[in-house]
Coordinates of C-alpha atoms and ligand atoms in Angstrom, one line a residue:
Chain A
M620 CA 0.2 0.1 -0.1
F621 CA 2.8 2.4 -0.7
L622 CA 0.5 4.7 -2.7
L623 CA -1.4 5.4 0.6
K624 CA 1.7 6.1 1.9
L625 CA 2.7 8.4 -0.6
A626 CA -0.8 10.1 -0.3
A627 CA -0.4 10.5 3.4
R628 CA 2.6 12.9 3.0
P629 CA 0.7 16.2 3.3
W630 CA -1.0 14.6 6.1
K631 CA 2.3 14.2 8.0
T632 CA 4.2 17.1 6.7
A633 CA 1.2 19.8 6.7
L634 CA -1.4 18.1 9.0
M635 CA -2.9 21.3 10.2
S636 CA -3.5 22.8 7.0
Q637 CA -5.1 19.8 5.8
I638 CA -7.6 19.6 8.8
F639 CA -8.4 23.3 8.4
S640 CA -8.9 22.8 4.8
A641 CA -11.5 19.9 5.6
V642 CA -13.3 22.0 8.2
A643 CA -13.3 25.1 5.7
V644 CA -14.8 22.8 2.9
G645 CA -17.1 21.2 5.5
L646 CA -18.5 24.8 6.6
M647 CA -18.6 26.2 3.4
L648 CA -20.5 23.2 1.8
M649 CA -22.9 23.8 4.8
M650 CA -23.4 27.4 4.0
I651 CA -24.1 26.7 0.4
C652 CA -26.6 23.9 1.1
F653 CA -28.3 26.6 3.3
F654 CA -28.5 29.3 1.1
F655 CA -29.5 27.1 -1.7
W656 CA -32.3 25.8 0.4
L657 CA -33.2 29.2 1.3
E658 CA -33.7 30.3 -2.3
R659 CA -35.3 27.3 -3.3
A660 CA -37.9 27.7 0.1
L661 CA -38.5 31.4 -0.7
R662 CA -39.9 30.8 -4.1
P663 CA -43.4 29.4 -3.1
L664 CA -43.5 31.8 -0.4
A665 CA -43.2 34.5 -3.0
H666 CA -45.5 32.9 -5.2
T667 CA -48.0 33.0 -2.3
L668 CA -47.3 36.4 -1.3
K669 CA -47.7 37.5 -4.6
N670 CA -51.2 35.9 -5.6
E671 CA -52.7 35.8 -2.0
Q672 CA -55.6 38.0 -1.9
V673 CA -58.9 38.5 -0.2
I674 CA -61.7 39.3 -2.5
T675 CA -64.8 40.7 -1.3
A676 CA -68.0 40.4 -3.3
Y677 CA -71.1 42.2 -2.4
L678 CA -74.4 40.7 -3.1
D679 CA -77.6 42.2 -4.0
P680 CA -79.4 42.5 -0.6
K681 CA -82.6 41.3 -2.5
L682 CA -81.3 37.8 -3.1
N683 CA -83.1 35.2 -1.5
K684 CA -81.3 31.8 0.2
E685 CA -81.5 30.0 -3.1
Q686 CA -80.1 32.6 -5.3
E687 CA -77.5 33.1 -2.6
T688 CA -76.4 29.5 -2.8
K689 CA -76.5 29.7 -6.6
A690 CA -74.3 32.7 -6.5
M691 CA -71.7 31.3 -4.2
D692 CA -71.5 28.1 -6.7
Q693 CA -70.7 30.6 -9.3
I694 CA -68.0 32.2 -7.5
R695 CA -66.3 28.8 -6.7
V696 CA -66.7 28.0 -10.4
A697 CA -65.1 31.3 -11.3
L698 CA -62.1 30.6 -8.9
G699 CA -61.1 28.1 -11.5
A700 CA -58.8 25.1 -11.1
H701 CA -55.7 27.0 -10.1
A702 CA -56.8 28.2 -6.8
E703 CA -54.9 27.0 -3.7
N704 CA -55.7 27.5 -0.2
V705 CA -59.4 28.7 -0.9
D706 CA -61.9 29.6 1.6
V707 CA -65.2 31.0 0.4
E708 CA -67.5 32.3 3.1
L709 CA -71.0 34.0 2.9
V710 CA -71.2 36.6 5.5
R711 CA -75.0 37.8 6.3
T712 CA -75.8 40.5 8.4
D713 CA -76.7 38.6 11.6
K714 CA -73.2 36.9 11.3
F715 CA -71.6 40.2 10.5
I716 CA -73.0 41.9 13.7
D717 CA -71.7 38.7 15.7
L718 CA -68.2 39.5 14.1
V719 CA -68.5 43.2 15.3
K720 CA -69.9 42.3 18.7
S721 CA -66.9 39.9 19.6
H722 CA -64.6 42.9 19.0
Y723 CA -66.5 45.9 19.9
P724 CA -69.8 45.1 21.9
S725 CA -71.5 48.3 22.0
L726 CA -71.1 49.0 18.4
G727 CA -72.5 45.6 17.8
N728 CA -75.5 46.6 20.0
E729 CA -76.3 49.7 18.5
L730 CA -76.6 48.0 15.0
E731 CA -78.5 45.5 16.3
N732 CA -81.0 48.1 17.7
L733 CA -81.3 49.3 14.1
G734 CA -84.0 46.7 13.5
A735 CA -84.9 45.8 9.8
E736 CA -83.0 49.1 8.5
V737 CA -79.7 47.1 9.3
Q738 CA -80.1 45.2 6.1
Q739 CA -79.5 48.3 4.2
V740 CA -76.7 49.8 6.3
I741 CA -74.5 46.4 6.3
P742 CA -74.1 44.7 3.1
K743 CA -74.4 40.9 2.3
Y744 CA -70.9 39.8 1.0
V745 CA -68.8 36.8 0.0
S746 CA -65.5 36.8 1.4
V747 CA -63.1 34.7 -0.8
S748 CA -59.4 34.2 0.5
G749 CA -56.7 32.1 -1.2
V750 CA -54.2 32.2 -3.8
F751 CA -55.4 32.7 -7.2
P752 CA -54.6 34.2 -10.6
S753 CA -55.6 37.9 -11.1
A754 CA -58.0 37.0 -13.8
V755 CA -60.4 35.6 -10.9
T756 CA -61.9 39.1 -10.1
E757 CA -63.2 39.7 -13.5
G758 CA -64.7 36.4 -13.1
I759 CA -66.5 37.1 -10.0
K760 CA -67.7 40.3 -11.0
A761 CA -69.8 38.5 -13.8
V762 CA -71.6 36.2 -11.5
T763 CA -75.3 37.5 -11.3
G764 CA -76.3 38.7 -8.0
V765 CA -72.9 40.2 -7.4
E766 CA -73.0 43.9 -7.0
S767 CA -69.3 45.0 -6.6
V768 CA -66.3 43.3 -5.9
E769 CA -63.2 44.5 -3.9
S770 CA -59.6 42.9 -4.0
S771 CA -56.8 43.2 -1.6
K772 CA -54.2 42.1 -4.1
D773 CA -50.9 43.4 -3.6
R774 CA -51.1 43.9 0.1
H775 CA -47.8 41.8 0.6
K776 CA -46.0 44.1 -1.6
Q777 CA -43.1 45.1 0.9
A778 CA -42.9 41.5 2.1
L779 CA -42.6 40.2 -1.3
N780 CA -39.9 42.7 -2.3
A781 CA -38.0 41.7 1.0
V782 CA -38.2 38.2 -0.1
H783 CA -37.0 38.8 -3.5
A784 CA -34.0 40.7 -2.1
I785 CA -33.1 38.0 0.0
S786 CA -33.5 35.4 -2.8
L787 CA -31.1 37.5 -4.8
V788 CA -28.5 37.8 -2.0
A789 CA -29.0 33.8 -1.4
K790 CA -28.1 33.2 -5.2
L791 CA -25.1 35.2 -4.9
F792 CA -24.0 33.6 -1.9
V793 CA -24.4 30.2 -3.3
F794 CA -22.4 31.4 -6.5
G795 CA -19.7 33.2 -4.3
L796 CA -19.1 30.5 -2.0
S797 CA -18.9 27.8 -4.6
L798 CA -16.2 29.8 -6.5
A799 CA -14.4 30.3 -3.3
L800 CA -14.6 26.6 -2.4
L801 CA -13.4 25.5 -5.8
T802 CA -10.5 28.0 -5.9
G803 CA -9.4 27.0 -2.4
V804 CA -9.5 23.4 -3.2
I805 CA -7.5 23.9 -6.2
H806 CA -5.0 26.0 -4.5
L807 CA -4.8 23.2 -1.8
G808 CA -4.3 20.5 -4.7
R809 CA -1.5 22.8 -6.0
T810 CA 0.3 22.9 -2.5
N811 CA -0.2 19.3 -1.9
A812 CA 1.1 18.3 -5.5
F813 CA 4.1 20.3 -4.4
L814 CA 4.6 18.0 -1.7
H815 CA 4.3 15.0 -3.8
R816 CA 6.9 16.7 -6.6
D817 CA 9.8 14.5 -5.6
S818 CA 8.0 11.3 -5.4
I819 CA 6.2 12.2 -8.8
S820 CA 9.4 12.8 -10.5
V821 CA 10.7 9.5 -9.5
L822 CA 7.5 7.6 -10.7
K823 CA 7.9 9.2 -13.9
L824 CA 11.4 8.4 -14.5
W825 CA 10.6 4.8 -13.7
G826 CA 7.9 5.0 -16.3
A827 CA 4.7 5.0 -14.3
S828 CA 1.4 5.8 -16.2
S829 CA 0.0 9.1 -15.7
F830 CA -2.9 7.4 -13.8
A831 CA -0.5 6.3 -11.2
M832 CA 1.3 9.5 -11.0
M833 CA -2.0 11.1 -10.3
L834 CA -3.2 8.9 -7.7
P835 CA -1.2 10.1 -4.6
N836 CA -2.5 13.6 -5.1
V837 CA -6.0 12.4 -5.9
L838 CA -5.8 10.3 -2.6
S839 CA -4.6 12.9 -0.6
G840 CA -7.5 15.6 -2.0
L841 CA -10.2 12.7 -1.5
W842 CA -9.3 12.7 2.3
V843 CA -9.5 16.3 2.5
G844 CA -13.0 16.2 0.5
A845 CA -14.5 13.1 2.1
L846 CA -13.7 14.6 5.8
G847 CA -14.8 18.2 4.6
G848 CA -18.1 16.3 3.1
L849 CA -18.5 14.5 6.4
I850 CA -18.1 17.5 8.5
G851 CA -20.6 19.4 6.2
M852 CA -23.1 16.4 6.3
A853 CA -23.1 16.3 10.1
G854 CA -23.4 20.0 10.1
W855 CA -26.4 20.1 8.0
L856 CA -28.1 17.1 9.5
F857 CA -27.8 18.6 13.0
G858 CA -27.7 22.2 12.1
A859 CA -30.5 22.6 9.6
P860 CA -33.5 21.6 11.5
W861 CA -32.5 23.7 14.5
F862 CA -31.7 26.6 12.2
V863 CA -34.9 26.3 10.2
A864 CA -37.3 25.9 13.0
H865 CA -35.9 29.1 14.6
V866 CA -36.3 31.2 11.2
Q867 CA -39.9 29.7 11.0
S868 CA -40.9 31.0 14.2
L869 CA -39.7 34.5 13.4
S870 CA -42.8 35.3 11.5
P871 CA -46.1 33.7 10.5
L872 CA -45.1 34.1 6.8
L873 CA -41.9 32.2 7.4
R874 CA -43.8 29.5 9.1
R875 CA -44.7 28.5 5.5
L876 CA -41.0 27.8 4.4
P877 CA -40.8 24.1 3.6
A878 CA -38.3 21.9 5.6
P879 CA -35.1 21.0 4.1
E880 CA -34.8 17.6 2.7
L881 CA -32.2 16.4 5.1
G882 CA -31.1 12.9 3.7
F883 CA -31.0 14.2 0.1
A884 CA -29.1 17.5 0.9
A885 CA -26.9 15.7 3.3
A886 CA -25.8 13.0 0.5
L887 CA -25.2 15.8 -1.7
V888 CA -23.0 17.8 0.6
L889 CA -20.8 14.4 1.1
L890 CA -20.4 13.9 -2.5
S891 CA -19.6 17.5 -3.3
G892 CA -16.9 17.2 -0.5
I893 CA -15.6 14.1 -2.2
G894 CA -16.0 15.4 -5.7
L895 CA -13.9 18.6 -4.6
G896 CA -11.3 16.4 -2.9
I897 CA -11.0 14.8 -6.4
V898 CA -10.8 18.2 -8.0
A899 CA -8.1 19.1 -5.6
G900 CA -6.1 15.9 -6.4
L901 CA -6.3 16.5 -10.2
A902 CA -4.9 20.2 -9.7
N903 CA -1.4 19.0 -10.1
D904 CA 1.0 21.4 -11.2
R905 CA 2.2 19.7 -14.5
T906 CA 6.0 20.2 -14.8
D907 CA 6.7 17.6 -17.4
Chain B
M1087 CA 20.4 0.6 -29.2
L1088 CA 21.6 3.8 -28.0
Q1089 CA 22.7 6.7 -30.3
L1090 CA 23.5 10.4 -29.8
D1091 CA 24.0 12.5 -32.9
S1092 CA 25.8 15.9 -32.3
V1093 CA 23.9 16.4 -28.9
S1094 CA 24.6 19.6 -27.4
K1095 CA 23.5 20.8 -24.0
W1096 CA 23.5 24.0 -22.4
F1097 CA 22.1 25.8 -19.4
D1098 CA 20.5 29.1 -20.1
G1099 CA 23.4 31.6 -21.0
Q1100 CA 26.3 29.3 -20.0
N1101 CA 28.9 27.6 -22.0
R1102 CA 28.2 24.3 -23.8
V1103 CA 28.3 21.6 -21.1
L1104 CA 28.1 19.0 -23.8
D1105 CA 29.4 20.2 -27.1
Q1106 CA 28.2 18.2 -30.5
I1107 CA 28.4 14.6 -28.7
S1108 CA 28.1 11.6 -31.1
L1109 CA 28.1 8.3 -29.5
R1110 CA 26.6 4.7 -30.4
I1111 CA 26.2 2.0 -28.0
K1112 CA 25.6 -1.7 -28.8
Q1113 CA 23.1 -3.8 -27.0
G1114 CA 25.4 -5.8 -24.2
E1115 CA 28.1 -3.1 -23.8
F1116 CA 29.7 -1.9 -20.9
L1117 CA 30.9 1.7 -20.9
Y1118 CA 32.5 4.0 -18.6
V1119 CA 31.9 8.0 -18.9
T1120 CA 34.9 9.6 -17.0
G1121 CA 35.9 13.0 -16.4
G1122 CA 36.5 15.5 -13.6
T1123 CA 33.8 17.1 -11.7
G1124 CA 31.9 19.5 -13.7
A1125 CA 32.9 17.6 -16.8
G1126 CA 29.2 17.0 -17.8
K1127 CA 28.8 13.4 -16.6
T1128 CA 25.7 13.6 -14.9
T1129 CA 24.5 16.0 -17.7
L1130 CA 25.0 13.3 -20.3
L1131 CA 23.3 10.3 -18.2
R1132 CA 20.4 12.7 -17.6
L1133 CA 19.7 13.2 -21.3
L1134 CA 20.2 9.1 -21.7
A1135 CA 17.6 8.6 -18.7
T1136 CA 15.1 10.9 -20.6
E1137 CA 15.0 13.3 -17.6
E1138 CA 16.2 16.3 -19.9
P1139 CA 16.0 16.9 -23.6
P1140 CA 19.2 18.0 -25.4
S1141 CA 19.4 21.7 -26.5
Y1142 CA 20.5 20.5 -29.8
G1143 CA 21.0 17.1 -31.8
G1144 CA 19.4 13.8 -31.5
V1145 CA 19.1 11.2 -28.8
S1146 CA 17.6 7.8 -29.8
L1147 CA 17.2 4.8 -27.3
F1148 CA 16.3 1.3 -28.4
G1149 CA 15.9 2.7 -31.7
F1150 CA 13.5 5.4 -31.0
P1151 CA 14.3 9.3 -31.7
M1152 CA 13.4 11.0 -28.5
S1153 CA 12.2 13.9 -30.4
S1154 CA 9.5 12.1 -32.1
V1155 CA 8.2 9.5 -29.5
S1156 CA 4.8 9.1 -28.3
Q1157 CA 3.9 9.1 -24.7
A1158 CA 3.3 5.3 -24.6
Q1159 CA 6.6 4.6 -26.3
L1160 CA 8.3 6.9 -23.7
R1161 CA 6.7 5.0 -20.7
A1162 CA 7.8 1.8 -22.3
I1163 CA 11.4 3.2 -23.0
R1164 CA 11.8 4.4 -19.3
L1165 CA 10.5 0.9 -18.0
A1166 CA 13.7 -0.5 -19.6
I1167 CA 16.0 1.7 -17.9
G1168 CA 17.5 1.3 -14.6
Y1169 CA 18.9 4.5 -13.8
V1170 CA 20.8 5.5 -10.5
P1171 CA 20.9 9.3 -10.3
Q1172 CA 23.7 10.8 -8.7
S1173 CA 21.2 12.6 -6.3
I1174 CA 19.9 9.4 -5.3
R1175 CA 16.4 10.4 -5.1
L1176 CA 14.7 7.7 -2.8
I1177 CA 11.0 8.2 -1.7
P1178 CA 11.9 9.4 1.7
D1179 CA 8.7 8.2 3.4
L1180 CA 8.9 4.6 2.2
T1181 CA 11.1 1.9 3.5
V1182 CA 14.0 0.6 1.9
Q1183 CA 11.8 -2.4 0.8
E1184 CA 8.8 -0.4 -0.3
N1185 CA 11.4 1.9 -2.7
V1186 CA 12.6 -1.3 -4.2
A1187 CA 9.0 -2.8 -4.6
L1188 CA 7.7 0.4 -6.2
S1189 CA 10.3 0.4 -9.0
L1190 CA 9.5 -3.3 -9.6
S1191 CA 5.7 -2.7 -9.5
I1192 CA 5.9 -0.1 -11.8
K1193 CA 7.8 -2.2 -14.1
N1194 CA 5.1 -5.1 -13.7
G1195 CA 2.4 -2.5 -14.5
G1196 CA 1.0 -3.1 -11.0
I1197 CA 1.1 0.3 -9.4
S1198 CA -2.5 1.3 -10.7
R1199 CA -3.8 -1.8 -9.0
F1200 CA -2.6 -1.2 -5.6
Y1201 CA 0.2 -3.4 -6.1
S1202 CA 0.9 -5.7 -3.4
A1203 CA 4.1 -7.6 -4.1
G1204 CA 3.4 -11.4 -5.4
A1205 CA 5.6 -13.9 -4.2
Q1206 CA 7.9 -14.1 -6.9
S1207 CA 8.6 -10.4 -7.0
R1208 CA 9.2 -10.5 -3.2
Q1209 CA 11.9 -13.4 -3.7
K1210 CA 13.6 -11.0 -6.2
I1211 CA 13.4 -7.9 -4.1
Q1212 CA 15.0 -9.9 -0.9
E1213 CA 17.5 -11.3 -3.3
V1214 CA 18.7 -7.8 -4.5
L1215 CA 18.6 -6.6 -1.0
E1216 CA 20.9 -9.3 0.1
R1217 CA 23.3 -8.9 -2.5
L1218 CA 23.6 -5.4 -1.6
G1219 CA 23.9 -6.0 2.1
L1220 CA 20.7 -4.1 2.7
A1221 CA 18.6 -7.2 4.1
Q1222 CA 18.7 -6.3 7.8
N1223 CA 17.8 -3.0 6.9
K1224 CA 14.9 -3.6 4.5
N1225 CA 11.9 -2.1 7.1
K1226 CA 14.0 1.0 7.6
I1227 CA 12.6 4.3 6.4
A1228 CA 14.8 5.6 3.6
R1229 CA 14.9 9.1 5.3
H1230 CA 16.9 7.3 7.9
L1231 CA 19.5 5.7 6.1
S1232 CA 23.0 6.7 5.8
G1233 CA 24.4 8.1 2.5
G1234 CA 26.1 4.9 1.5
E1235 CA 23.0 2.8 2.4
A1236 CA 20.7 5.2 0.4
Q1237 CA 23.1 4.6 -2.7
R1238 CA 22.7 1.0 -2.2
V1239 CA 19.2 1.3 -2.3
A1240 CA 19.1 3.3 -5.4
I1241 CA 21.0 0.6 -7.0
A1242 CA 18.8 -2.1 -5.7
R1243 CA 15.9 -0.1 -7.1
A1244 CA 17.5 0.3 -10.5
L1245 CA 18.6 -3.6 -10.8
V1246 CA 15.4 -5.3 -9.3
R1247 CA 13.7 -4.5 -12.5
S1248 CA 16.4 -6.4 -14.6
P1249 CA 16.6 -3.3 -16.8
E1250 CA 18.0 -3.5 -20.6
L1251 CA 19.9 -0.6 -20.0
I1252 CA 21.4 0.5 -16.7
L1253 CA 22.7 4.1 -16.2
A1254 CA 24.6 4.8 -13.0
D1255 CA 26.0 8.1 -11.9
E1256 CA 28.8 7.7 -9.7
P1257 CA 27.4 4.5 -8.1
T1258 CA 30.1 4.1 -5.7
G1259 CA 30.6 7.8 -4.6
A1260 CA 29.4 7.1 -1.1
Q1261 CA 30.7 3.7 -0.8
D1262 CA 33.7 2.2 0.9
K1263 CA 36.2 -0.6 -0.6
D1264 CA 34.4 -3.3 -0.1
S1265 CA 30.9 -2.3 -0.8
T1266 CA 32.4 -0.7 -4.1
W1267 CA 33.5 -4.1 -5.3
Q1268 CA 30.3 -5.6 -4.3
V1269 CA 28.4 -3.0 -6.5
M1270 CA 30.6 -3.1 -9.7
D1271 CA 30.4 -7.0 -9.4
L1272 CA 26.7 -6.5 -9.6
F1273 CA 26.8 -4.2 -12.7
V1274 CA 29.2 -6.6 -14.4
K1275 CA 27.1 -9.5 -13.7
A1276 CA 23.8 -7.7 -15.1
N1277 CA 26.1 -6.9 -18.1
L1278 CA 27.1 -10.6 -18.7
G1279 CA 23.3 -11.3 -18.3
G1280 CA 22.7 -8.9 -21.4
A1281 CA 22.2 -5.7 -20.0
T1282 CA 23.9 -2.5 -21.3
V1283 CA 25.6 -0.7 -18.8
I1284 CA 26.8 2.9 -18.6
V1285 CA 28.6 3.9 -15.5
A1286 CA 29.6 7.5 -15.1
T1287 CA 32.8 8.0 -12.5
H1288 CA 35.6 9.9 -11.7
D1289 CA 37.2 7.0 -9.6
R1290 CA 40.1 5.9 -11.4
E1291 CA 40.6 2.8 -9.1
I1292 CA 37.4 1.3 -10.6
V1293 CA 38.2 2.2 -14.1
R1294 CA 41.7 0.3 -13.5
R1295 CA 40.2 -2.7 -11.6
V1296 CA 37.3 -3.3 -13.8
R1297 CA 38.5 -3.0 -17.3
K1298 CA 36.2 -1.9 -19.8
R1299 CA 35.6 0.4 -22.6
C1300 CA 35.4 4.3 -21.4
A1301 CA 34.6 7.5 -23.0
I1302 CA 36.3 10.7 -21.6
L1303 CA 34.4 14.0 -21.2
K1304 CA 36.4 17.1 -21.5
G1305 CA 35.6 20.4 -22.3
G1306 CA 32.3 19.2 -23.4
R1307 CA 33.8 17.0 -25.9
L1308 CA 33.7 13.2 -25.7
E1309 CA 36.7 11.0 -26.6
I1310 CA 36.1 7.3 -27.0
Q1311 CA 38.9 5.0 -26.3
Q1312 CA 39.2 1.7 -27.8
G1313 CA 41.3 -0.2 -25.5
L1314 CA 39.8 -1.6 -22.0
G1315 CA 40.6 0.4 -19.0
E1316 CA 43.8 1.7 -20.4
M1317 CA 45.6 4.5 -18.8
T1318 CA 44.3 6.8 -21.5
C1319 CA 40.9 6.6 -20.0
F1320 CA 42.2 9.0 -17.5
Y1321 CA 41.4 12.7 -17.9
Ligands
LIG2035 N1 20.4 22.5 -14.2 C1 21.5 22.9 -14.2 N2 21.6 24.3 -14.4 C2 22.6 25.0 -14.7 N3 23.7 24.6 -14.7 C3 23.8 23.1 -14.7 C4 22.6 22.4 -14.4 N4 23.0 21.1 -14.3 C5 24.6 21.0 -14.6 N5 25.0 22.2 -14.6 C6 26.4 22.6 -15.0 O1 26.8 21.8 -16.0 C7 28.3 21.5 -15.7 C8 28.7 19.7 -15.9 O2 27.7 19.3 -14.5 P1 27.5 17.9 -14.3 O3 26.9 17.2 -15.6 O4 26.7 17.6 -13.0 O5 29.0 17.3 -14.2 P2 29.6 15.8 -13.5 O6 28.5 15.0 -13.2 O7 30.8 15.5 -14.5 O8 30.5 16.4 -12.3 C9 28.6 22.1 -14.2 O9 29.3 23.0 -14.8 C10 27.2 22.5 -13.8 O10 27.1 23.5 -12.9
LIG2036 MG1 28.0 14.3 -11.8

């Protein structure tokens, strides 16, 4: 196993730089993984924020029960198949007064005292909340029995802009960290190749194949990569759920962030670590 | 099998170390290359070992002109050479035995398969180490060897692959009297076994005692003597 012995040379002569490199590889992989997850996780959130709205459709107060039900059905049809998280609710006068009463009891009592007149003051309306395409508003307007429609679209505009900004920064981080990682690993490979240089020149003179000459440095790099990958994997498996849970508790909006796919991501981190190690190993200085 | 055509070698800006040297060596020959220190013996052997290209002229080994060999041919040529560099160049983290085994395993094409020496190879390694008085040191790390021991390991490393061409650069430079004759005896035996041997040395005693054809390097020029170990071998 003298190839392994040759490969171990950087670990003997420059142990600390191998270990620190592996730790750096692990941490950077973990960070890349996190920013990658963040960017991916924010996409559905942005979609929801962009399209979530509450539509209030005011009904003709003269509609009877049957007509109300018909109008409700038509509104549901108008929402179409692409609607998500839909909640359609008919709010009649009595229900509205109950609603008001629960928050402002005296105002509720005053309204109740209006008697039959209240039907004129307080409209009958259908509240539709959910995520749907913008054309839906027009569709609801066209339903018979609907007098007017109000939409709360764009109420999340600021949050949406924030999400877009964070996504962009996350993308930049993924790119920047990957670049830094790759460059660092190539430099490590070059430094290690320098440590292997004398053995390689001997192997060359003895007529070794280029594969055999590459192997010691590839193995040295592989160990750094595998160790870094393991560190990154462990960090991700233990760190991600903890971190994500805290982020989610920050705001009701963030609670909708999907949980990371731990196993898959961890395997990816480990494999990238090993891949980077091999890249380091291939970064020989070609003096031939 | 080995041919130099008006080969010159110079290092940036300096005078020519080798100046238009032409030389032809047949298979099975034994040749001394003599000359004072700095005469260019090492430079000549490095050219023959394919470690350096000539600045001018053609080198051809085993019938292949070096200027136009393919990578695969170059490897095959290197596999057929046993080179003892003046600078020794053992791999310091490997043991004596491993250094020798590595050379043999490359020759056997085994290094890419994580070679572990087969019984036959192990016996061969043991034999060479014994002949060079290294058997009791075989598990010593190369870094910890004395100069003379390291040089004998370098010789063992070259001989173990039964090379067709042996290039030995001052192979007895660090040896005492007894081991000098032991080493020379091995080269002569290899030569009798069919190997072409070129020994560079500035040791007159060797040339006088082990009489072979010799070539003298002087002022970058090469004079080839026809007699065997004559006084004319001396520079
Ligand atoms: N790589 C090199 N760069 C510059 N000069 C060199 C180099 N190698 C050898 N020389 C010079 O070439 C001359 C011959 O050296 P060398 O071949 O080692 O002589 P010898 O082996 O006969 O003692 C010396 O003057 C030496 O300084
Ligand atoms: Mg010399």
